[in-house]
mmCIF file of C-alpha atoms in Angstrom:
data_model
loop_
_atom_site.group_PDB
_atom_site.id
_atom_site.type_symbol
_atom_site.label_atom_id
_atom_site.label_comp_id
_atom_site.label_asym_id
_atom_site.label_seq_id
_atom_site.Cartn_x
_atom_site.Cartn_y
_atom_site.Cartn_z
ATOM 1 C CA MET A 132 88.089 94.022 98.103
ATOM 2 C CA SER A 133 85.847 91.143 99.035
ATOM 3 C CA VAL A 134 86.863 89.171 102.121
ATOM 4 C CA GLU A 135 87.082 86.051 99.961
ATOM 5 C CA ASN A 136 89.489 87.712 97.503
ATOM 6 C CA CYS A 137 91.539 89.104 100.371
ATOM 7 C CA VAL A 138 91.969 85.632 101.888
ATOM 8 C CA ARG A 139 92.826 84.135 98.474
ATOM 9 C CA SER A 140 95.447 86.825 97.859
ATOM 10 C CA ILE A 141 97.115 86.353 101.250
ATOM 11 C CA GLU A 142 97.065 82.568 100.959
ATOM 12 C CA GLY A 143 98.284 82.595 97.359
ATOM 13 C CA GLY A 144 100.873 85.311 97.990
ATOM 14 C CA TYR A 145 99.940 87.682 95.168
ATOM 15 C CA LEU A 146 98.622 91.108 94.239
ATOM 16 C CA HIS A 147 95.805 90.875 91.686
ATOM 17 C CA PHE A 148 96.138 92.946 88.491
ATOM 18 C CA ASN A 149 93.391 93.318 85.865
ATOM 19 C CA ARG A 150 94.065 93.936 82.186
ATOM 20 C CA VAL A 151 92.772 97.468 81.697
ATOM 21 C CA ASP A 152 90.613 96.632 78.674
ATOM 22 C CA SER A 153 88.736 93.928 80.627
ATOM 23 C CA TYR A 154 86.610 96.035 83.018
ATOM 24 C CA LYS A 155 83.204 94.965 81.697
ATOM 25 C CA ASP A 156 81.681 92.505 84.149
ATOM 26 C CA PHE A 157 80.255 94.732 86.896
ATOM 27 C CA PRO A 158 77.906 97.755 87.083
ATOM 28 C CA ASP A 159 79.522 101.093 86.182
ATOM 29 C CA ALA A 160 82.679 99.401 84.892
ATOM 30 C CA ASP A 161 84.922 101.714 82.874
ATOM 31 C CA ARG A 162 84.865 100.189 79.407
ATOM 32 C CA HIS A 163 87.274 102.912 78.240
ATOM 33 C CA ASP A 164 89.913 102.214 80.892
ATOM 34 C CA GLY A 165 93.355 102.723 79.349
ATOM 35 C CA GLU A 166 91.886 103.608 75.942
ATOM 36 C CA GLN A 167 93.149 106.494 73.821
ATOM 37 C CA LEU A 168 90.890 109.526 74.057
ATOM 38 C CA PRO A 169 88.177 109.995 71.400
ATOM 39 C CA GLY A 170 89.673 113.343 70.386
ATOM 40 C CA ASP A 171 93.112 111.753 69.952
ATOM 41 C CA ARG A 172 92.142 108.771 67.818
ATOM 42 C CA ALA A 173 92.008 110.447 64.379
ATOM 43 C CA GLY A 174 95.421 112.041 64.820
ATOM 44 C CA ASN A 175 96.885 108.826 66.202
ATOM 45 C CA ALA A 176 95.451 106.847 63.281
ATOM 46 C CA ALA A 177 97.009 109.266 60.793
ATOM 47 C CA ALA A 178 100.494 108.773 62.230
ATOM 48 C CA THR A 179 102.287 105.635 61.027
ATOM 49 C CA PHE A 180 105.705 104.060 61.482
ATOM 50 C CA ALA A 181 108.308 104.604 58.759
ATOM 51 C CA LYS A 182 109.209 100.911 58.549
ATOM 52 C CA ALA A 183 105.610 99.709 58.993
ATOM 53 C CA PRO A 184 103.311 102.163 57.183
ATOM 54 C CA GLY A 185 100.314 99.855 57.675
ATOM 55 C CA PHE A 186 100.690 100.040 61.452
ATOM 56 C CA SER A 187 99.493 103.321 62.930
ATOM 57 C CA VAL A 188 100.140 104.889 66.310
ATOM 58 C CA ALA A 189 96.468 104.202 67.075
ATOM 59 C CA HIS A 190 97.145 100.484 66.512
ATOM 60 C CA TYR A 191 100.172 100.782 68.783
ATOM 61 C CA TYR A 192 98.110 102.343 71.569
ATOM 62 C CA ASP A 193 95.353 99.741 71.231
ATOM 63 C CA GLN A 194 97.854 96.900 71.392
ATOM 64 C CA SER A 195 99.623 98.507 74.350
ATOM 65 C CA ARG A 196 96.282 98.705 76.149
ATOM 66 C CA SER A 197 95.693 94.977 75.611
ATOM 67 C CA ARG A 198 99.056 94.299 77.325
ATOM 68 C CA THR A 199 98.624 96.634 80.298
ATOM 69 C CA TYR A 200 97.472 95.629 83.794
ATOM 70 C CA ALA A 201 96.433 97.703 86.791
ATOM 71 C CA PHE A 202 96.276 97.295 90.551
ATOM 72 C CA CYS A 203 93.910 99.968 91.876
ATOM 73 C CA ALA A 204 93.767 101.578 95.302
ATOM 74 C CA ALA A 205 91.918 104.520 96.817
ATOM 75 C CA LEU A 206 93.933 107.424 98.185
ATOM 76 C CA GLU A 207 91.424 107.935 101.005
ATOM 77 C CA ASP A 208 89.012 105.896 103.101
ATOM 78 C CA THR A 209 85.699 107.217 101.749
ATOM 79 C CA ASP A 210 82.136 105.945 101.503
ATOM 80 C CA HIS A 211 82.683 105.507 97.765
ATOM 81 C CA ALA A 212 85.666 103.209 98.336
ATOM 82 C CA TRP A 213 83.378 100.826 100.239
ATOM 83 C CA THR A 214 81.124 100.366 97.216
ATOM 84 C CA TYR A 215 83.768 97.943 95.872
ATOM 85 C CA GLY A 216 84.076 94.288 96.799
ATOM 86 C CA GLY A 217 80.870 94.071 98.821
ATOM 87 C CA GLY A 218 78.781 91.800 96.623
ATOM 88 C CA THR A 219 79.780 88.508 98.256
ATOM 89 C CA ALA A 220 78.551 86.465 101.192
ATOM 90 C CA ARG A 221 81.447 87.512 103.455
ATOM 91 C CA GLY A 222 81.311 91.246 102.676
ATOM 92 C CA ASN A 223 84.339 93.442 102.033
ATOM 93 C CA VAL A 224 87.555 94.498 103.703
ATOM 94 C CA GLY A 225 90.136 97.242 103.198
ATOM 95 C CA LEU A 226 93.915 96.916 103.341
ATOM 96 C CA VAL A 227 95.767 100.133 104.251
ATOM 97 C CA PHE A 228 99.184 100.277 102.567
ATOM 98 C CA ASP A 229 102.189 102.433 103.321
ATOM 99 C CA PHE A 230 102.793 103.449 99.715
ATOM 100 C CA ASP A 231 106.505 104.260 100.056
ATOM 101 C CA LYS A 232 107.168 100.791 101.481
ATOM 102 C CA LEU A 233 104.930 99.104 98.902
ATOM 103 C CA ARG A 234 106.705 100.892 96.054
ATOM 104 C CA ALA A 235 110.126 99.926 97.426
ATOM 105 C CA THR A 236 109.036 96.278 97.724
ATOM 106 C CA LEU A 237 107.693 96.123 94.168
ATOM 107 C CA ASN A 238 110.715 97.934 92.745
ATOM 108 C CA ARG A 239 113.028 95.391 94.356
ATOM 109 C CA ALA A 240 110.959 92.507 93.008
ATOM 110 C CA LEU A 241 110.394 93.737 89.440
ATOM 111 C CA LEU A 242 113.658 95.505 88.747
ATOM 112 C CA SER A 243 115.936 92.819 90.105
ATOM 113 C CA GLY A 244 117.822 90.485 87.832
ATOM 114 C CA GLY A 245 115.909 87.535 89.271
ATOM 115 C CA ALA A 246 112.451 88.704 88.206
ATOM 116 C CA ALA A 247 110.688 86.413 85.732
ATOM 117 C CA LEU A 248 107.325 85.817 84.070
ATOM 118 C CA GLU A 249 105.603 82.447 84.190
ATOM 119 C CA PHE A 250 103.395 81.505 81.233
ATOM 120 C CA ASN A 251 101.746 78.066 81.027
ATOM 121 C CA GLY A 252 104.338 76.705 83.429
ATOM 122 C CA ALA A 253 107.293 78.072 81.443
ATOM 123 C CA ARG A 254 109.655 80.591 83.044
ATOM 124 C CA CYS A 255 110.206 83.581 80.748
ATOM 125 C CA ARG A 256 112.096 86.845 80.705
ATOM 126 C CA GLN A 257 110.350 89.638 82.623
ATOM 127 C CA ILE A 258 108.737 91.856 79.932
ATOM 128 C CA PHE A 259 106.706 94.360 81.960
ATOM 129 C CA ASP A 260 107.433 97.987 82.796
ATOM 130 C CA LEU A 261 106.326 99.064 86.273
ATOM 131 C CA ASN A 262 104.668 102.458 86.786
ATOM 132 C CA TYR A 263 102.838 104.287 89.578
ATOM 133 C CA GLY A 264 100.582 107.310 89.477
ATOM 134 C CA ILE A 265 97.484 109.116 90.674
ATOM 135 C CA VAL A 266 94.746 108.963 88.056
ATOM 136 C CA ASN A 267 94.052 112.279 86.309
ATOM 137 C CA TYR A 268 90.298 112.856 85.869
ATOM 138 C CA VAL A 269 89.445 114.755 82.681
ATOM 139 C CA ASP A 270 86.496 115.531 80.420
ATOM 140 C CA TRP A 271 86.667 112.303 78.434
ATOM 141 C CA GLU A 272 84.931 113.600 75.309
ATOM 142 C CA SER A 273 86.881 116.850 74.896
ATOM 143 C CA HIS A 274 90.286 116.319 76.482
ATOM 144 C CA ARG A 275 93.301 115.920 74.190
ATOM 145 C CA ALA A 276 96.602 114.310 75.089
ATOM 146 C CA ASN A 277 98.268 114.451 71.646
ATOM 147 C CA GLU A 278 97.920 118.132 70.725
ATOM 148 C CA SER A 279 101.635 118.977 70.895
ATOM 149 C CA ARG A 280 103.243 115.516 70.696
ATOM 150 C CA LEU A 281 102.264 111.872 70.694
ATOM 151 C CA PRO A 282 102.035 110.712 74.323
ATOM 152 C CA ASN A 283 103.682 107.710 75.879
ATOM 153 C CA PRO A 284 100.978 104.982 75.762
ATOM 154 C CA ILE A 285 101.114 104.568 79.550
ATOM 155 C CA MET A 286 99.603 108.060 79.884
ATOM 156 C CA TYR A 287 96.210 106.705 78.785
ATOM 157 C CA THR A 288 96.282 104.227 81.671
ATOM 158 C CA TYR A 289 96.188 107.180 84.071
ATOM 159 C CA LEU A 290 93.328 109.171 82.462
ATOM 160 C CA LYS A 291 89.667 108.613 83.374
ATOM 161 C CA ASP A 292 86.387 110.442 82.878
ATOM 162 C CA ARG A 293 85.878 113.101 85.557
ATOM 163 C CA GLY A 294 82.096 112.981 85.430
ATOM 164 C CA ARG A 295 81.838 109.259 86.131
ATOM 165 C CA PHE A 296 84.905 108.311 88.158
ATOM 166 C CA ALA A 297 86.350 111.297 90.032
ATOM 167 C CA GLU A 298 84.979 109.977 93.336
ATOM 168 C CA GLU A 299 87.357 107.035 93.122
ATOM 169 C CA ARG A 300 90.423 109.162 94.019
ATOM 170 C CA GLU A 301 92.485 106.348 92.571
ATOM 171 C CA LEU A 302 96.170 105.568 92.909
ATOM 172 C CA ARG A 303 97.174 103.018 90.337
ATOM 173 C CA ILE A 304 100.087 100.633 89.873
ATOM 174 C CA SER A 305 100.506 99.388 86.319
ATOM 175 C CA LEU A 306 102.418 96.656 84.530
ATOM 176 C CA SER A 307 102.695 97.165 80.777
ATOM 177 C CA ALA A 308 104.437 95.382 77.918
ATOM 178 C CA LEU A 309 105.608 96.924 74.654
ATOM 179 C CA GLY A 310 102.771 97.466 72.177
ATOM 180 C CA ILE A 311 104.751 96.508 69.082
ATOM 181 C CA GLY A 312 105.516 93.026 67.783
ATOM 182 C CA LYS A 313 104.829 89.687 69.451
ATOM 183 C CA PHE A 314 106.223 87.911 72.480
ATOM 184 C CA VAL A 315 107.050 84.254 71.897
ATOM 185 C CA LEU A 316 108.557 81.354 73.827
ATOM 186 C CA ASP A 317 111.612 79.399 72.697
ATOM 187 C CA ASP A 318 109.303 76.935 70.930
ATOM 188 C CA ARG A 319 107.739 79.881 69.018
ATOM 189 C CA THR A 320 104.478 79.705 70.976
ATOM 190 C CA GLU A 321 103.038 83.208 71.140
ATOM 191 C CA ILE A 322 102.341 84.565 74.620
ATOM 192 C CA ALA A 323 98.665 85.422 75.041
ATOM 193 C CA PHE A 324 98.002 88.132 77.609
ATOM 194 C CA PRO A 325 95.355 86.836 80.058
ATOM 195 C CA GLN A 326 92.589 88.915 81.612
ATOM 196 C CA HIS A 327 94.255 88.777 85.028
ATOM 197 C CA LEU A 328 97.831 88.693 86.239
ATOM 198 C CA HIS A 329 99.142 87.721 89.676
ATOM 199 C CA LEU A 330 102.269 89.430 90.965
ATOM 200 C CA ASP A 331 104.101 87.580 93.735
ATOM 201 C CA PHE A 332 103.727 89.435 97.039
ATOM 202 C CA ASP A 333 104.620 88.228 100.533
ATOM 203 C CA PHE A 334 101.706 89.380 102.699
ATOM 204 C CA ARG A 335 103.207 87.986 105.892
ATOM 205 C CA ALA A 336 106.339 90.083 105.380
ATOM 206 C CA ALA A 337 104.160 93.090 104.516
ATOM 207 C CA PHE A 338 102.217 92.726 107.774
ATOM 208 C CA ALA A 339 105.441 92.303 109.753
ATOM 209 C CA ASP A 340 107.226 95.406 108.402
ATOM 210 C CA ASN A 341 104.076 97.607 108.302
ATOM 211 C CA THR A 342 103.914 97.807 104.521
ATOM 212 C CA ILE A 343 100.291 96.899 105.287
ATOM 213 C CA ARG A 344 99.498 99.162 108.215
ATOM 214 C CA GLU A 345 96.045 97.867 109.097
ATOM 215 C CA ILE A 346 93.003 95.937 107.969
ATOM 216 C CA ILE A 347 89.603 97.619 108.077
ATOM 217 C CA ALA A 348 86.452 95.517 108.224
ATOM 218 C CA GLY A 349 83.760 96.699 105.831
ATOM 219 C CA PRO A 350 80.199 97.500 106.905
ATOM 220 C CA ARG A 351 78.952 93.997 105.979
ATOM 221 C CA CYS A 352 82.153 92.103 106.751
ATOM 222 C CA ASP A 353 81.938 88.643 108.322
ATOM 223 C CA GLU A 354 84.506 89.537 110.979
ATOM 224 C CA ASP A 355 84.504 86.150 112.701
ATOM 225 C CA PHE A 356 85.414 84.426 109.449
ATOM 226 C CA LEU A 357 88.024 87.063 108.614
ATOM 227 C CA ARG A 358 89.699 86.852 112.027
ATOM 228 C CA THR A 359 89.809 83.062 111.838
ATOM 229 C CA GLU A 360 91.367 83.132 108.377
ATOM 230 C CA LEU A 361 93.904 85.798 109.334
ATOM 231 C CA ARG A 362 95.044 83.712 112.295
ATOM 232 C CA ARG A 363 95.266 80.613 110.093
ATOM 233 C CA LEU A 364 97.394 82.496 107.569
ATOM 234 C CA GLY A 365 99.693 84.034 110.159
ATOM 235 C CA ALA A 366 98.594 87.607 109.508
ATOM 236 C CA ASP A 367 99.202 89.369 112.804
ATOM 237 C CA LEU A 368 96.624 92.133 112.366
ATOM 238 C CA VAL A 369 93.193 92.509 113.920
ATOM 239 C CA PRO A 370 90.601 94.120 111.635
ATOM 240 C CA ARG A 371 89.007 97.303 112.900
ATOM 241 C CA ASP A 372 85.626 98.726 112.016
ATOM 242 C CA PRO A 373 85.403 101.522 109.411
ATOM 243 C CA PRO A 374 85.170 105.101 110.754
#
């Protein structure tokens, strides 16, 4: 990520999730992220719900996609990974997570009875399902996911085009809400799903217990600025140069 976004995340105490249908604002963005496959759409559109014949499974998948968010990480430290987050004045930086510890931390936070969603200042019931997985890279135009049965909509969040994105070697954490019906507050205000979502995350605790194992300075990283900010924020890690 960019150094600036890293500092903002540590200071704000959050992990940044993007809605999967919103990747449009940078070169080579995957405009089909989380979308049902082209070969699946006709079959999905032909399948409808018994109590809502005007609402097809294709509609369900599209609506699920518009309520699904992803936090993306690379499985390996590669040259391709460093193509992300470098277009700012301070350069980019990599955080190396211990995945088992990260998963345990997020499970405790999201699956506990105290988890809640905040929308426009109002505290709401937690509505998101938490999933983890390694992205499966397929031939986008020919692959089918619904040949034998209709897939769980979350499956589309973990499929990407092999020809364009296989170099990413992506591990993904997703938050997804049910793709049927509407979510409303007590005053009947409908919840609109924003482009970004911030999940509370205690970076200081993650540095202390080695959930974040190290920080790697990118090739154009402003290391003096990064070190100063890390000290200010109480992050007891010294960035190292990339291999």
